Coordinates of C-alpha atoms in Angstrom, one line a residue:
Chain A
X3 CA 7.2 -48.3 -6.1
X4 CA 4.2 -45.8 -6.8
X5 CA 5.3 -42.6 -7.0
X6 CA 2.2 -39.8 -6.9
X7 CA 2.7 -36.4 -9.2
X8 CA 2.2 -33.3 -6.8
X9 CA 2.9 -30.8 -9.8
X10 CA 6.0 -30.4 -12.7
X11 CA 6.4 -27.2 -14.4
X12 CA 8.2 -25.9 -17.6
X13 CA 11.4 -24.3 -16.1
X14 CA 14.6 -23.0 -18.2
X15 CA 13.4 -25.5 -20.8
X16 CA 13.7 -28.6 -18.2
X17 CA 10.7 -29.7 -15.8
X18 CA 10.8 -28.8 -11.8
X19 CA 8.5 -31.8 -10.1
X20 CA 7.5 -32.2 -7.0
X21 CA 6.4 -35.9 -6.1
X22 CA 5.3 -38.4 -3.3
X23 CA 5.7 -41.7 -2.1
X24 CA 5.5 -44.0 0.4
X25 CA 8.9 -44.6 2.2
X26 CA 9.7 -47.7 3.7
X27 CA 13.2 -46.1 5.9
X28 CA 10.8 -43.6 7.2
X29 CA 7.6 -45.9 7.5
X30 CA 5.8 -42.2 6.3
X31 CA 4.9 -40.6 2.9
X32 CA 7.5 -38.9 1.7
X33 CA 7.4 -35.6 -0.7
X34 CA 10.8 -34.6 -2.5
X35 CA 11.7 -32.5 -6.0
X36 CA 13.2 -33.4 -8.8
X37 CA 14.9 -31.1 -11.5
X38 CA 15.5 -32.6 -14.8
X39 CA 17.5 -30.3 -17.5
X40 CA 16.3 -30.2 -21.4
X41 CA 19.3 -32.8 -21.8
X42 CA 17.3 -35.2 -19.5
X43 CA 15.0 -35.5 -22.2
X44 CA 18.1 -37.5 -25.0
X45 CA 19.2 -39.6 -22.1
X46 CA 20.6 -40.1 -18.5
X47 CA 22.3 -37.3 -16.6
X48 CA 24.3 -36.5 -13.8
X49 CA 22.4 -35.7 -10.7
X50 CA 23.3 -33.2 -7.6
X51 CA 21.8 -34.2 -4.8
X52 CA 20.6 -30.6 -2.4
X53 CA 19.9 -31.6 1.0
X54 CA 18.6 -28.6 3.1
X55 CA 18.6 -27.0 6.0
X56 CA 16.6 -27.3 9.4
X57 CA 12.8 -25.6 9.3
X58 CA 13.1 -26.3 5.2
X59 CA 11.4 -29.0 3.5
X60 CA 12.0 -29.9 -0.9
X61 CA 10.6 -26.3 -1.6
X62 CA 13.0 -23.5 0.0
X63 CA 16.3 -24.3 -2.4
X64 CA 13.4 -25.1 -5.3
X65 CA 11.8 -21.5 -5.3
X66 CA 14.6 -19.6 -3.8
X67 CA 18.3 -20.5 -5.0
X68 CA 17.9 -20.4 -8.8
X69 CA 19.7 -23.7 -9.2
X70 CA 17.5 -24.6 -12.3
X71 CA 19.4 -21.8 -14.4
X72 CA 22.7 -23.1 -14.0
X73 CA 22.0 -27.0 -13.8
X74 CA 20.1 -26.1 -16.9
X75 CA 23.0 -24.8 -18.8
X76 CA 24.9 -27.4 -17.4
X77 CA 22.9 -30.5 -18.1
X78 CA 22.6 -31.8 -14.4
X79 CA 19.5 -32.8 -12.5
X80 CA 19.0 -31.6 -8.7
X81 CA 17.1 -34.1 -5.8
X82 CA 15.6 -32.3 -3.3
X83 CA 14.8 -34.1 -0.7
X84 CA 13.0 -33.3 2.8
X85 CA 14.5 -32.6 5.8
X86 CA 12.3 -35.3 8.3
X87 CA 9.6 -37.6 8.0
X88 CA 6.3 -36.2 8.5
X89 CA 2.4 -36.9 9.3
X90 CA 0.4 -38.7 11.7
X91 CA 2.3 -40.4 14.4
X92 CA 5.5 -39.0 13.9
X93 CA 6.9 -37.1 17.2
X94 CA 8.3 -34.0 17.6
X95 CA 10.4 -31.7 19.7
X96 CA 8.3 -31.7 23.1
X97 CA 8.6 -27.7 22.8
X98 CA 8.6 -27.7 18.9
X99 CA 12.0 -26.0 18.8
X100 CA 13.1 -25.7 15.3
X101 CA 16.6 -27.6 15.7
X102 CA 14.7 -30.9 16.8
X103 CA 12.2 -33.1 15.3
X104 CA 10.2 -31.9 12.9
X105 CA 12.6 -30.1 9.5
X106 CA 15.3 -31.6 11.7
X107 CA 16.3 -35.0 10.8
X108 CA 20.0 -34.1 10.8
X109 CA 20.5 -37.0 8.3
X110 CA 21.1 -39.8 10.7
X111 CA 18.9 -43.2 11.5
X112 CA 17.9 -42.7 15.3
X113 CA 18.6 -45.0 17.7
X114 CA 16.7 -44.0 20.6
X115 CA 13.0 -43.8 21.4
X116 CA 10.5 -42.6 20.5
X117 CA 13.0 -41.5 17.4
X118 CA 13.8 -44.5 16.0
X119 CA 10.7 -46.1 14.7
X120 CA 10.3 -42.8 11.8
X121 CA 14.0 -41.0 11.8
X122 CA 16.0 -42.6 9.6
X123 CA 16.9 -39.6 7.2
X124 CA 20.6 -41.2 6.9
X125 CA 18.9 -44.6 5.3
X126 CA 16.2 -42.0 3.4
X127 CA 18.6 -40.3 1.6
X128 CA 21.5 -42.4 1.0
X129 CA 19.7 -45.7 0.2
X130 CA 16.0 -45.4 -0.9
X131 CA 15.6 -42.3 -2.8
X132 CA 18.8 -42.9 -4.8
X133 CA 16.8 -46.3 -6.1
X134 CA 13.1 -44.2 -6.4
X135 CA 14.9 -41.2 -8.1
X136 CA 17.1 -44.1 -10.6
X137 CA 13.8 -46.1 -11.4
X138 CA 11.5 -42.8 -12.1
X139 CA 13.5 -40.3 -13.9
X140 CA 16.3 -39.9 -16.7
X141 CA 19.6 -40.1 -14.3
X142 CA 22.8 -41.6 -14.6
X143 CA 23.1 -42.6 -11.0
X144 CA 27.2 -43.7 -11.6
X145 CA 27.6 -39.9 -11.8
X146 CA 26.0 -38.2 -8.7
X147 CA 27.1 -35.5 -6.4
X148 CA 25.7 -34.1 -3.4
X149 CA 25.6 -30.5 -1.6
X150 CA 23.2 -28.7 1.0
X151 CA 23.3 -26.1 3.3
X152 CA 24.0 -25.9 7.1
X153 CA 22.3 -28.9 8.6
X154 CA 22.1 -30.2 5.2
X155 CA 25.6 -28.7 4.5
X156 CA 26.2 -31.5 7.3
X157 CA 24.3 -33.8 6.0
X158 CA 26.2 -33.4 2.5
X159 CA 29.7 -33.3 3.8
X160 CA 29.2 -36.5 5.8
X161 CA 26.8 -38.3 3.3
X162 CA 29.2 -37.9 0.8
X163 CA 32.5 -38.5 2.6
X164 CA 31.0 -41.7 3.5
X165 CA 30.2 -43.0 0.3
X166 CA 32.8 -42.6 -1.9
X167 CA 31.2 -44.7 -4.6
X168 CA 28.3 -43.3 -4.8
X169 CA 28.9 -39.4 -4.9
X170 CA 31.8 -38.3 -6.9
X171 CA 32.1 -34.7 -5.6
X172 CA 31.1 -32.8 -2.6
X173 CA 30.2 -29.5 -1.5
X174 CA 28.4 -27.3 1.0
X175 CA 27.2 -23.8 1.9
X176 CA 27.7 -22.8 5.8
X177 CA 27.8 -26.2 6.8
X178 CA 27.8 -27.8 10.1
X179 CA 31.3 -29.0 10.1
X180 CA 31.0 -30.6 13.4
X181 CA 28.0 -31.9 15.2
X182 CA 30.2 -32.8 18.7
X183 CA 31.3 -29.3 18.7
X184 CA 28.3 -26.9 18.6
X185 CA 25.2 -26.8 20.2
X186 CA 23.1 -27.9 17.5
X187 CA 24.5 -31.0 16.9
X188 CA 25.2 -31.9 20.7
X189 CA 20.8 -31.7 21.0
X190 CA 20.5 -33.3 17.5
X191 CA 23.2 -36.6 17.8
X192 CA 22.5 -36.5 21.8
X193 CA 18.4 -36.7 20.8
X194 CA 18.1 -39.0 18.0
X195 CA 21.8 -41.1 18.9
X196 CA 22.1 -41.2 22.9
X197 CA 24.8 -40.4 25.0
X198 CA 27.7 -42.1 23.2
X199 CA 30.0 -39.9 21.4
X200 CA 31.5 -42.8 19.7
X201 CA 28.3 -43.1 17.7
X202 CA 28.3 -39.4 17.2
X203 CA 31.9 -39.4 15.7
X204 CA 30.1 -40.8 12.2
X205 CA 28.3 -38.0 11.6
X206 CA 30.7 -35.7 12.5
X207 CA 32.9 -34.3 9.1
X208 CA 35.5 -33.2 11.0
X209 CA 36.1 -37.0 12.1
X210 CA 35.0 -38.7 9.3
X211 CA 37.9 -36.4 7.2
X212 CA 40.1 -38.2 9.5
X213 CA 39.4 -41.4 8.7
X214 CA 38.1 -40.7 4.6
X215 CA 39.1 -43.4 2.5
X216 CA 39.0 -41.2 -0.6
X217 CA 40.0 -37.6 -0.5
X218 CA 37.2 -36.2 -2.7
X219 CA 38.1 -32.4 -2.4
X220 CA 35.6 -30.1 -0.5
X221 CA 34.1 -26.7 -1.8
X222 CA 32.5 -24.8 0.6
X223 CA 31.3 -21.4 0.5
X224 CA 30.5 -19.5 4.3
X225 CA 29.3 -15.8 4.4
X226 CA 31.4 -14.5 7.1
X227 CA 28.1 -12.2 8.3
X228 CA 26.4 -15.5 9.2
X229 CA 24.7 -15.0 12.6
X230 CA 25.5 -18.7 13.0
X231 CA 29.3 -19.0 12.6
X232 CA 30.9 -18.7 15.4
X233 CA 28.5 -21.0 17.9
X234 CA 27.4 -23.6 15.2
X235 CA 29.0 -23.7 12.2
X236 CA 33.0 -23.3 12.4
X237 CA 34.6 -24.0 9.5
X238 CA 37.7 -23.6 11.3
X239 CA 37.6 -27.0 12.6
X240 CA 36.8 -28.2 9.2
X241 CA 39.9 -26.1 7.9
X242 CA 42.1 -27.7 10.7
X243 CA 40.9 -31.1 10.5
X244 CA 41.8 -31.2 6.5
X245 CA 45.6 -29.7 7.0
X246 CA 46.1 -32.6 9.4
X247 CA 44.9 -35.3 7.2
X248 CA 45.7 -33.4 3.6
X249 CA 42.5 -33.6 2.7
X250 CA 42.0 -31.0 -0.1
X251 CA 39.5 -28.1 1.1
X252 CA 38.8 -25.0 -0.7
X253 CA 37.0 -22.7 1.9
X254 CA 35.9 -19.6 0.8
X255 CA 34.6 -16.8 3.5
X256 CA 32.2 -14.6 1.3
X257 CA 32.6 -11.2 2.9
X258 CA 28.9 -9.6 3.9
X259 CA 26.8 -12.8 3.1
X260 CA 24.7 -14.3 6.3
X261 CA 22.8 -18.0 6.2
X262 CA 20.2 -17.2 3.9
X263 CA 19.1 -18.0 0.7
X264 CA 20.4 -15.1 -1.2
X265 CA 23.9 -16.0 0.0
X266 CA 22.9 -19.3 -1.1
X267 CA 21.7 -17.9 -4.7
X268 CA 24.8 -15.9 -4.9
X269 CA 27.5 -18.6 -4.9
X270 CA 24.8 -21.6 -6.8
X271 CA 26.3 -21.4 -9.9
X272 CA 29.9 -21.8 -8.5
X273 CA 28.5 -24.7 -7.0
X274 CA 26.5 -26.6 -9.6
X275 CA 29.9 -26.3 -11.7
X276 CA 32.0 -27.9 -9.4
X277 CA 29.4 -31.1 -9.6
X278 CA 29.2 -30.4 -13.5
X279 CA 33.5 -30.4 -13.6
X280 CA 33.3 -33.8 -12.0
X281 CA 30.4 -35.5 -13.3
X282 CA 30.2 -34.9 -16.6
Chain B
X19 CA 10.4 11.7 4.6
X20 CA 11.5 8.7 7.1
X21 CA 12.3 5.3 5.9
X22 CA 12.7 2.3 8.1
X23 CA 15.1 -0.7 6.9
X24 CA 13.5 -3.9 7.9
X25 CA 16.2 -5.8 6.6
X26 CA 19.6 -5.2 4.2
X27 CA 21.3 -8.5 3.0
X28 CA 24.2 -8.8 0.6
X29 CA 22.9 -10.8 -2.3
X30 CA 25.2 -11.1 -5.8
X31 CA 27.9 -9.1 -4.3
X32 CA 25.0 -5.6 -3.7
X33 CA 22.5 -5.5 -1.5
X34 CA 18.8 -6.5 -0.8
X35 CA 16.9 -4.3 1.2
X36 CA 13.6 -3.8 2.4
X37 CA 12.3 -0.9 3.9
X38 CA 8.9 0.7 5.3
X39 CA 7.7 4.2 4.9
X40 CA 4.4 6.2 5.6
X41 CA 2.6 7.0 2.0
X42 CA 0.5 9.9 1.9
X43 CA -0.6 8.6 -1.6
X44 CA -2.5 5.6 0.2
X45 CA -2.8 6.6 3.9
X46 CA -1.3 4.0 5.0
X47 CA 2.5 2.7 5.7
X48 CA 3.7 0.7 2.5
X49 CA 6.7 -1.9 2.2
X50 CA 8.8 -2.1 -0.6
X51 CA 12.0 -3.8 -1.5
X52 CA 15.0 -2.6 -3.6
X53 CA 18.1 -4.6 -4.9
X54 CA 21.4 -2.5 -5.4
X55 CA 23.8 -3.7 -7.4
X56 CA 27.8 -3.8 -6.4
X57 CA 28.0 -1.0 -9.0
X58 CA 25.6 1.1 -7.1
X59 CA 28.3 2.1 -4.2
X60 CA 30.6 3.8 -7.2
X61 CA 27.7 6.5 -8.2
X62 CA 23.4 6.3 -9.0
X63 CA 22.5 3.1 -11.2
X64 CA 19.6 2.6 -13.9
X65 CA 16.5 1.5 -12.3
X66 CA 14.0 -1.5 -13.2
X67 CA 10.5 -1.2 -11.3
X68 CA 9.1 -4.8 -10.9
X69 CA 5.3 -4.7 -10.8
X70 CA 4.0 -7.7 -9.3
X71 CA 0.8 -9.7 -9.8
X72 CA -2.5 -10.7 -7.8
X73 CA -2.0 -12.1 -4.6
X74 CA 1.8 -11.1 -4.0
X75 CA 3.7 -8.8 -1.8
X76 CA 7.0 -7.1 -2.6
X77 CA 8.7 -10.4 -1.3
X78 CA 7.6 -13.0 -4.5
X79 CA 9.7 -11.6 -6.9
X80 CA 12.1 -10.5 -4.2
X81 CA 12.8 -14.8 -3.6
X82 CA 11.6 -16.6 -6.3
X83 CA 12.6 -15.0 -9.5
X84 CA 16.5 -14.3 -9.7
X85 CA 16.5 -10.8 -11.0
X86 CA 19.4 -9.8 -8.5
X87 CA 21.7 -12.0 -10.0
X88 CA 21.5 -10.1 -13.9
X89 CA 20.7 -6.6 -11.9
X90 CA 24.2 -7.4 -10.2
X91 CA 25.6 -8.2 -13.7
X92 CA 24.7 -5.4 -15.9
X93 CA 24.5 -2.8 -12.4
X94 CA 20.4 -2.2 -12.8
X95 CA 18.8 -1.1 -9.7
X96 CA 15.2 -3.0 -9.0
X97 CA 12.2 -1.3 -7.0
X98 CA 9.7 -3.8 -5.7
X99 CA 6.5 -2.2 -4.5
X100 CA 3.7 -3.4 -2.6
X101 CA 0.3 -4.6 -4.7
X102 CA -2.0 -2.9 -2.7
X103 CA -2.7 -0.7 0.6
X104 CA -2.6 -2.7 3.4
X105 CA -3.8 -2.3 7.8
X106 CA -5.8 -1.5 9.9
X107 CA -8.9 0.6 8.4
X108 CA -8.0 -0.5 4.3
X109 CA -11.1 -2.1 3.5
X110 CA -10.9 -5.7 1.3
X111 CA -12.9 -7.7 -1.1
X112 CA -16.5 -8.0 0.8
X113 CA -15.9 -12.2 0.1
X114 CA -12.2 -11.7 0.8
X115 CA -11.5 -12.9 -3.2
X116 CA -7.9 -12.6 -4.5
X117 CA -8.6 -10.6 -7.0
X118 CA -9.7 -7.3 -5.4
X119 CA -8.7 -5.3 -2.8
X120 CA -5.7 -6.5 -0.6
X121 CA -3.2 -7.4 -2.9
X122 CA -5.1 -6.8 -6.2
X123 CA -4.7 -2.7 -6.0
X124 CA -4.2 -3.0 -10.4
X125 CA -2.3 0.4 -10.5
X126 CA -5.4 2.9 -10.7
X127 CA -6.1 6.0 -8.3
X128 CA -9.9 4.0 -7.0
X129 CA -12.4 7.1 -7.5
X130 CA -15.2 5.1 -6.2
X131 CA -16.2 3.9 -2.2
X132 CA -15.1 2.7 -0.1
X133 CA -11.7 2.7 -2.2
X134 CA -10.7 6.2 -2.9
X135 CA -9.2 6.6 0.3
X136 CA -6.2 4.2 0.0
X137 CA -6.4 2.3 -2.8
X138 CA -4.5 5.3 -4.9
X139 CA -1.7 2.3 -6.5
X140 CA -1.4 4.3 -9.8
X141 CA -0.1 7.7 -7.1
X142 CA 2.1 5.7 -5.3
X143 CA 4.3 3.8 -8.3
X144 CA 4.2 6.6 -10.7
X145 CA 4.9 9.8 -8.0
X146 CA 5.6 9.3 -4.6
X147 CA 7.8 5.9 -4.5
X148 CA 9.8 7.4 -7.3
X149 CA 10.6 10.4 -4.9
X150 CA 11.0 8.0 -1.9
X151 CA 14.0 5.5 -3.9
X152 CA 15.0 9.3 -5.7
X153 CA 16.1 10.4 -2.3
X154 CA 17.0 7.6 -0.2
X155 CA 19.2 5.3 -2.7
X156 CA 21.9 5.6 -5.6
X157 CA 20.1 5.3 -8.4
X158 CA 19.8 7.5 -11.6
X159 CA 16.3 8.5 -11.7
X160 CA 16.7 9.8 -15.4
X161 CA 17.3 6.1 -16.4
X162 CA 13.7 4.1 -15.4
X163 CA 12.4 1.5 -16.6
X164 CA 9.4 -1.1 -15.5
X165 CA 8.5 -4.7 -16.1
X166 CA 5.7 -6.5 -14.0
X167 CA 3.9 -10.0 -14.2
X168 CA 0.2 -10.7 -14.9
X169 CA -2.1 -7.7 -13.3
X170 CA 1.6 -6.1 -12.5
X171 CA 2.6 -6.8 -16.1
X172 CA -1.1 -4.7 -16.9
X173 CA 0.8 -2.1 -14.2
X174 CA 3.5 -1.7 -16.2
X175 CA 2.8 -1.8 -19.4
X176 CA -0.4 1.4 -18.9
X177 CA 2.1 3.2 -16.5
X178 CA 4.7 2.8 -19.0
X179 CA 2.6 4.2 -22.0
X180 CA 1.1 7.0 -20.3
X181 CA 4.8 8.2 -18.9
X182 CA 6.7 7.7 -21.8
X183 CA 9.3 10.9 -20.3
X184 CA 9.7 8.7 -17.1
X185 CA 9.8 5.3 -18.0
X186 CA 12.6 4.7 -20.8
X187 CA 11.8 0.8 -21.3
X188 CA 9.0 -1.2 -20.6
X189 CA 8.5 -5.1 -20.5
X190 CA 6.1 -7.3 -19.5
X191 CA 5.6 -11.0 -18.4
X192 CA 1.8 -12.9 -19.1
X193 CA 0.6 -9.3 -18.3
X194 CA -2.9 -8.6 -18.6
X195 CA -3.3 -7.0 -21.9
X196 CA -6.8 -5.6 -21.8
X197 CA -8.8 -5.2 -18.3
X198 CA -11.7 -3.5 -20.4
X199 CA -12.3 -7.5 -21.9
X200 CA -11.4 -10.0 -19.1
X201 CA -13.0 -10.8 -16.0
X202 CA -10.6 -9.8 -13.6
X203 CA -10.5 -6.4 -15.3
X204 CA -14.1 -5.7 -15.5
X205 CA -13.9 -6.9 -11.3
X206 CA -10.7 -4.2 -10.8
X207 CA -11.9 -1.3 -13.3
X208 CA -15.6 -2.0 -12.5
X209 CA -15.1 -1.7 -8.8
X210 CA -12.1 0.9 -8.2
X211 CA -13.3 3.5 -10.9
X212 CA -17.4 2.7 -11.2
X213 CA -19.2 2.1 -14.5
X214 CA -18.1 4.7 -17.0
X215 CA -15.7 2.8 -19.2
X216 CA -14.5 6.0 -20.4
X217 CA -12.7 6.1 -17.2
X218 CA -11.3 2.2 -17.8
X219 CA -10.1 3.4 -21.1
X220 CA -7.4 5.3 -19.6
X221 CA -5.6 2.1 -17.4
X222 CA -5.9 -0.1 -20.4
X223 CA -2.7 -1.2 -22.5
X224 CA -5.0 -2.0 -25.6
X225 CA -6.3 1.3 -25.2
X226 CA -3.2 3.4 -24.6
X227 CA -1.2 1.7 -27.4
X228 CA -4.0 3.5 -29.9
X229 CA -2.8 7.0 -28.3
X230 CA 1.0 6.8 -27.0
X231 CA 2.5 10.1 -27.7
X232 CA 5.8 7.8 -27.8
X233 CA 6.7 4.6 -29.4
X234 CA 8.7 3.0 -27.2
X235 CA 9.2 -0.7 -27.9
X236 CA 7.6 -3.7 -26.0
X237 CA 8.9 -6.6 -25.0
X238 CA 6.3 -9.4 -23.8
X239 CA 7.1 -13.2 -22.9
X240 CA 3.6 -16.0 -22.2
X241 CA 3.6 -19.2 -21.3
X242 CA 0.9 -20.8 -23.7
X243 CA 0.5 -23.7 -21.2
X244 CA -0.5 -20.3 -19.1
X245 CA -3.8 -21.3 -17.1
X246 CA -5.2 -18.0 -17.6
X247 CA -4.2 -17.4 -21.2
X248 CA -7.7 -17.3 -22.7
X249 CA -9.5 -15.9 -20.5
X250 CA -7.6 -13.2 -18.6
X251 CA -4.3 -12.3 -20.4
X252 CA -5.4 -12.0 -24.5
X253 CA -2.2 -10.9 -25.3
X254 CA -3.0 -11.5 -29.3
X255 CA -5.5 -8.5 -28.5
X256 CA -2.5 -6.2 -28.0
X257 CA -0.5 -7.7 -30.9
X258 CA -3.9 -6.9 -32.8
X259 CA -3.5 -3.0 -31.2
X260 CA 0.2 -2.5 -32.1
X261 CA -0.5 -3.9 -35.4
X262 CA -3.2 -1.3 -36.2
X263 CA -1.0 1.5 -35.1
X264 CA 2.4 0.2 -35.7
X265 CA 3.7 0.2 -32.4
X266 CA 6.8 -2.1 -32.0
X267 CA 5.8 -5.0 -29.8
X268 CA 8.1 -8.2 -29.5
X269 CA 5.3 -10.8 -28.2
X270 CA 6.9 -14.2 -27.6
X271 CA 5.2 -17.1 -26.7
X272 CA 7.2 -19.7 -24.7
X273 CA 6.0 -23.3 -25.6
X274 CA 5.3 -25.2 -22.1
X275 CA 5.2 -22.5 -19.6
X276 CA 2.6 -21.8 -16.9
X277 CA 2.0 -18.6 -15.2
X278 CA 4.5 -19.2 -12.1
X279 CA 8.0 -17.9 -10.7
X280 CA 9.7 -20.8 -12.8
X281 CA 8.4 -19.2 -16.1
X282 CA 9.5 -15.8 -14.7
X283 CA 12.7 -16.7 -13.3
X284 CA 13.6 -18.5 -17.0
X285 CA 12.8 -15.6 -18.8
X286 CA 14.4 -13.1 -16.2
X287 CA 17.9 -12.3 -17.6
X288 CA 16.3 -11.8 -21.1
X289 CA 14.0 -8.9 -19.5
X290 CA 16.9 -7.7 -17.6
X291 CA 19.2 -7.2 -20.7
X292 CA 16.5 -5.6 -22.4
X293 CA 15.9 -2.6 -19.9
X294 CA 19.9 -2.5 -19.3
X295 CA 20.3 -2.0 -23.2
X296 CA 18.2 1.0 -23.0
X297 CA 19.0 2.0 -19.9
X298 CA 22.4 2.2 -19.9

């Protein structure tokens, strides 16, 4: 599997890279990051897998959430991967809204056309990176965890609540908690899934805590300033869906943070340690 | 003097703001960003100006480099100017190059045309932006201090020199050491303040180390996988001027670094904690 260098760069002693490749889920080329801590260099580490949010692609959470700092001092490696295939041939929203298409895989394999030929983010980031990212770099891939923000807060919570096996903790900054309840995820799962909610249901956190066959606690972090909290996002449901099921939850509404990146930055280190606590 | 927010985000538990204003230095309006920390809302806070490089606005550092998160922690205030006059009627490098003219103002009063009418950098950091944050924010104006990167790093290391009253601790990352022997500053000195190299003399750290009135300690991190090392930066030419003249100078060169946000970003908190120590 050939693997093309875009750039790596000396950063808090460990190497931020940025690479391509040719992805077979996707049938595109493919561009993700990769950071490896000094410790990467004497053998295997944990990895923390950062799956962003819609418009991003590998580079917002790599320039703009000072992750390298703490999963430096911490000795764990971050994935970043894209948010939707891209190039030639591969269709977007007919009005090139942001929450559709392109930057808006919403972690799922479509199922309907034209989707389903290139939009198979689910298969992207749960089954072929994991085996590109083991083969090319110095990971211990029994001990991953995975996190991301709104959509990819989503994509995180249901990715990893999922898989049990394969991620070992989970968290998320303002996710999506529930794609059947909000407006974004009723265009995204409607789009790329049709009209059956039943299909819908697992990519949905809310339902999959429901039927979760390991209770892997949740940390997530929501600013309560978020323009997006009350329409999209809605923890609540999360909240409520947990204390039915006992699933353990630790919400935390930041007071004064909104959906950006320097909410994001604020609470990273909070984050990477939770991964760190159950990896290493 | 009127100030417009464009945006105020909490960031690290303070606040990142940036904010528009009409300078009378350059004729034109200027942006700016500062970062409160939490500490700020209990009485004025030391303050850090960031100088930043060729090319930038006073969003790079603002995104890419952290500095909020060891401001919040030891409760250091950061200004963020502009690098250079900017709209309607500022003229630009005749082949638009990056290294003059919009976004390459290096910190000098221009004395030549068409530049003296705006590009007047060296007015705008040293006097009228200091007045501007003076009046407008809580922050202890009798506790400065300035750091920069690359021509920014050149910016603060000549503005901190020749203000030793105002500026209690200077540092500098890959700055340019000597614009009197590199190409870029031959471009910058050449074409804002003509031929007479008298005049070049007096924005040159080299130079300025020979005649501080004060001796106030520098603090200097390269990356010697730097791309520009050699031929812009020199920074042995400074060690060789603070050697001559005993000026303290803490030049450290960081094995494996390049001249990007990652190597600033690693080296942040160190910078940070420096300026805090003497600031606070």
């Amino acid at each position: 599997m050939a693997l093309e260098t875009v750039s790596e760069q000396t950063c808090f002693g460990g190497k931020q890279g940025v690479y391509k490749h040719h992805s077979v889920s996707t049938g595109t080329d493919m561009t993700f990051a990769v950071y490896l801590p000094p410790t990467a260099a004497d053998g295997p580490v944990p990895v923390v897998w950062y799956l962003s949010g819609l418009t991003c692609t590998h580079e917002n959470v790599m320039v703009k959430a000072g992750a390298q700092c703490w999963a430096a001092r911490r000795g764990i490696a971050i994935v970043m991967p894209d948010t939707s295939p891209r190039g030639d041939g591969v269709p977007d929203d007919p009005e090139r809204a942001y929450d559709f298409g392109l930057g808006a895989g919403f972690y799922v394999n479509a199922i309907t056309q034209p989707w389903a030929k290139h939009y198979r983010m689910y298969d992207y980031v749960v089954k072929e990176l994991p085996e590109v990212v083991g083969e090319n770099f110095s990971l211990n891939m029994a001990r991953q965890g995975i996190t991301g923000h709104s959509m990819g807060g989503h994509g995180a919570l249901t990715i990893g609540l999922k898989n049990p096996g394969q991620f070992k903790s989970i968290s998320a900054f303002s996710p999506i908690v529930s794609p059947m309840n909000c407006p974004w995820g009723h265009k995204a799962l409607g789009g790329y899934l049709g009209p059956d909610e039943a299909q819908w249901a697992a990519h949905d956190a809310c339902a999959l805590v429901e039927t979760a066959r390991e209770r892997l606690p949740l940390l997530i972090d929501q600013g309560d300033a978020d323009d997006f909290l009350e329409e999209q996002l809605k923890p609540h449901l999360l909240e409520k869906a947990c204390n039915k099921t006992g699933h353990p939850l630790r919400l935390r509404m930041q007071p004064g943070y909104d959906h950006s990146y320097f909410f994001i930055a604020t609470f990273m280190q909070d984050h990477i340690n939770w991964h760190a606590d159950a990896l290493n």
